[in-house]
């Protein structure tokens, strides 16, 4: 055994002394014992070293003894420190750290001694050290340990017994969990019954070229058939036949079905797949099982029909707008039929349509909702008519208007017959699963290319407005081609047909003559023109594009004519001078032929001068041309050519020799050189005008100056130059002047009247400039660094040039600006007072209004914040220090703002608590007026520092360069606290005052002196007594309660308020620990519950008053007993039924004096129930049968019981609860009928007083007393 290998953590075997290693075992008789081999060293510790203290000095057991003795000494030392800690209130933390260090040194140093049995692994040492540290913490910090409660709970794990009313200890579990109260159960089995059904899921089947056969599902349950007969009725001939499936075929079908079952038995439900290749109505006619008995059949007829199909009867694919689609869908299926097709226009889906085709045979059951499995008569299926199931061929017309040009596509998406067979052509197209049948499939789509219809009309020509063309010339027929969808020319070529009648043949009412032939031409959409040259009537008849016939719009007729060529004939007449009689020009009469307007070109040549070409235009057929030169000399006029609106190329007139000659001596004349009809000038200034003179010098010029109806005549004599300057006097009155040339006389002495006149606008006043008003004043308050517009008021003629300056800037110069609006504004960016210096308008210099020549610009003040000075704030080194407050008090800082509200303020809040780390937060708030309150935080004691770092208002955002942060500091004192040193303890007081009483120690926290308010409340009184204790100078206080506040009974003493030297007060809450003060004279006993009736297993509890231990005297079932109660609580377990009465009670102090009483409790027995006489009974019934279940009760009626139905127990599986029901019985027995399979058992029973349940609720047996 010593040679067994050991683990590292195991205790090593004890080594022997050295003399034993040598094998010398001396005896008193000197007899030498045989040498025994030493056990080998454990192979688990091959590197073990020798002990630190050799065994020849101190053997191993002695070393272990010394270690144990040393450990015991440390334990005694530790307990002494604990006693000193409790008595002298020394520092707990130092003692705790001291013993943690000592334990660590001892425990981790022990393996270094290498003492056998004291060499543990590092994990073990760590666990031991942690346990010692926990013990040190409990002792040094005086953690209260409920050792008694732990001991009781630990003991109850092994010894769960209580004192009962019979004064003997009983096991509680045996009383509470009495399994004999509910006995018995009944199990009901339902025998299986076989059944069969054809196509239970009513699946639709069909046959076509792709599906040669289908598998009909035959569902069998709880049976093993050996013969199956199917009745088939042919839908085409109405003949019927019977299909017999023999046992061999059934076995093959069952093997196929078994492959789909994981767990199968011979009677498991199966779906047999029987293949059929012909259409018809199938019915399950007969099924025989192994006992050759007919199995129950569920009637379900199944139709196998031809699969539905549909295709398109194609039509031409070219269509025009407004045409009908006009195609057909051929459908072959069993009605009622539902066919779904979709329409796509220009690759955009344009909806789906579903067409329904009812059956022609009104008796078809497929046309109605199926209410049973039978489709034909159940009684005589052989005589049934199933012609309604035949496939019906129908042609569906799809005829709708094609209103949009482009690509149209109709697709057959799906067809469904009356049996529910669906052919989804859409999925076939997407998957292309039937590509190999594409050559044999009928078309499923109809496409159209829809084109717009062309429209043709003439433009610029109709029957009322002829088209004129020069003779021998051709012209484009003004044809306009459009389409029905837009005004754009339709693409492609168009054929135009028209009628033509020449001028010689068409009728007087501009109608075509009989026998007129129809002509046509091809018109291309782009770059095509049709030339016509023969005069006559053209009328459009038709227009066709490459695909569609079009429409002829008005105007559709046009008359083409060849007008005569233009020509002219002239007659001349000399123009004499009325004064001198000389010829001064020619008056030429022009007679024109052709189509107006006319252009007549001619040359004027003065002898010795150049040729001047001229052109005369006329809208009339007769006009006059006046040739009046301004200079004297011999003039030659030659007419060169003429053109009109039709013959636009000039026709030469040289062959007609139209040349005129004349000697001209023109009369005197004068005109203003300035071509402008009027001019402007300033008031008080003269005007100079240039005049051009003609004739023979010297000249005399007469002129008039007219103003406000007054005429001033002037004349100038001896003018030698043909250019003369007229100068007026100063125009001192504003308004409009007229300067008129009245007459001129040259050297010939002939005076010629003149009609030359010009206007002179003289300003009524000089321009004027002033500043306008802004909100009734010439000053403005604006945002700094923004552009400010100073309103101007200008009078005069624009544009104005204004000079201004800023008089608040000593070095500011004069600024000039040009304005075009009389209510313009000056843009400035600096504050100050601006002054207007000078103004000019477009004509004259002006004046500045001295009463409105200045405008003041001031900046809106930037936002600022100030802390309101008050008695609670003082400034210390630039920091605002606020009055100290208590923790939780409400306080606020009054601050005022400058600027424009609302104001946005951002500040930081730093807390330096009395304990813990510093924290910092940033907060924001908005003030709507110039004064606001900043809430001071007081939820945590310590030093609170606030720094206002940012401010903005309605006008300005925050500018760190314009704002200096403001710091505020406030001290928040912690509220004092007070608590009983031994909260929850009960202190004893005597009724007599001279007997004294115990002091109640109170521990306080805060700054002394303290003021205490203590509440003393008697349990029987609702009004407490208050005790005020002022000037408590230390943090420990012993409270002695005055006897005048105490009365017989139990009192609750609690601390209501405490206030310290800072004036901080704490209102103690309801959770504060309190103490009890018991004032006793004689003991007393009272029931904790007001109830009188109890059940077996309940606990009857009483409260004792007095000095324990107590002696309780009671009677149970007529037998008097005495019980000892070591505490103020007396409790007994109700073990058996009976009457329990408390007679008297005595305590330790008044052992000779009993307090007599009479408290009676009645203990009732628990109700019971028996199912099936308390046994487990099994009953087998058939489907639809019933079994009786009898319940027998014990207790006090009425009885209410709950029973469950669970699944029948199976090996290895826990039954599952299927149903739970409750019932009531007023007798001691009750019988119910059950038809459902399962295990029936009672789980709960209750009578008039008590209840019992086997169902667990929160780990306890359910029971309660009924009241």
GROMACS .gro file of N, CA and C in nm, residues 58 131 137 163 236 272 354 434 498 519-520 683 866 948 1005 1009 1076 1121 1145 1226:
model
   60
   58UNK      N    1   1.466   1.721   1.499
   58UNK     CA    2   1.325   1.720   1.541
   58UNK      C    3   1.251   1.633   1.440
  131UNK      N    4  -0.957   3.231   0.307
  131UNK     CA    5  -1.045   3.204   0.420
  131UNK      C    6  -0.998   3.280   0.544
  137UNK      N    7  -1.146   3.992   0.832
  137UNK     CA    8  -1.239   4.102   0.802
  137UNK      C    9  -1.360   4.098   0.896
  163UNK      N   10  -4.170   2.097   1.770
  163UNK     CA   11  -4.260   2.064   1.879
  163UNK      C   12  -4.403   2.079   1.832
  236UNK      N   13  -6.528   1.101  -7.067
  236UNK     CA   14  -6.568   1.117  -7.207
  236UNK      C   15  -6.685   1.029  -7.245
  272UNK      N   16  -5.011   0.572  -4.960
  272UNK     CA   17  -4.973   0.486  -5.073
  272UNK      C   18  -4.992   0.563  -5.202
  354UNK      N   19  -5.780   3.906  -6.540
  354UNK     CA   20  -5.822   3.769  -6.512
  354UNK      C   21  -5.958   3.750  -6.576
  434UNK      N   22  -3.889   2.417  -7.040
  434UNK     CA   23  -3.943   2.336  -7.150
  434UNK      C   24  -3.884   2.380  -7.283
  498UNK      N   25  -5.311   6.445 -10.421
  498UNK     CA   26  -5.374   6.576 -10.431
  498UNK      C   27  -5.442   6.587 -10.567
  519UNK      N   28  -5.322   6.305 -10.839
  519UNK     CA   29  -5.177   6.288 -10.846
  519UNK      C   30  -5.122   6.263 -10.706
  520UNK      N   31  -5.002   6.210 -10.700
  520UNK     CA   32  -4.941   6.179 -10.570
  520UNK      C   33  -4.791   6.196 -10.579
  683UNK      N   34  -3.081  12.589  -6.405
  683UNK     CA   35  -3.146  12.718  -6.391
  683UNK      C   36  -3.040  12.826  -6.369
  866UNK      N   37  -2.331   8.944  -1.557
  866UNK     CA   38  -2.277   8.987  -1.430
  866UNK      C   39  -2.348   8.912  -1.318
  948UNK      N   40  -1.865   8.033  -1.576
  948UNK     CA   41  -1.943   8.072  -1.695
  948UNK      C   42  -1.842   8.099  -1.806
 1005UNK      N   43  -2.296   6.169   1.333
 1005UNK     CA   44  -2.197   6.213   1.236
 1005UNK      C   45  -2.228   6.356   1.196
 1009UNK      N   46  -2.190   7.121   1.810
 1009UNK     CA   47  -2.293   7.048   1.886
 1009UNK      C   48  -2.414   7.011   1.797
 1076UNK      N   49  -3.656   4.887   2.034
 1076UNK     CA   50  -3.778   4.859   2.108
 1076UNK      C   51  -3.749   4.877   2.257
 1121UNK      N   52  -5.132   2.054   2.975
 1121UNK     CA   53  -4.990   2.041   2.950
 1121UNK      C   54  -4.920   2.170   2.988
 1145UNK      N   55  -4.986   3.197   3.159
 1145UNK     CA   56  -4.848   3.216   3.121
 1145UNK      C   57  -4.775   3.283   3.237
 1226UNK      N   58  -7.093   1.794  -0.312
 1226UNK     CA   59  -7.154   1.824  -0.181
 1226UNK      C   60  -7.177   1.697  -0.100
   0.00000   0.00000   0.00000
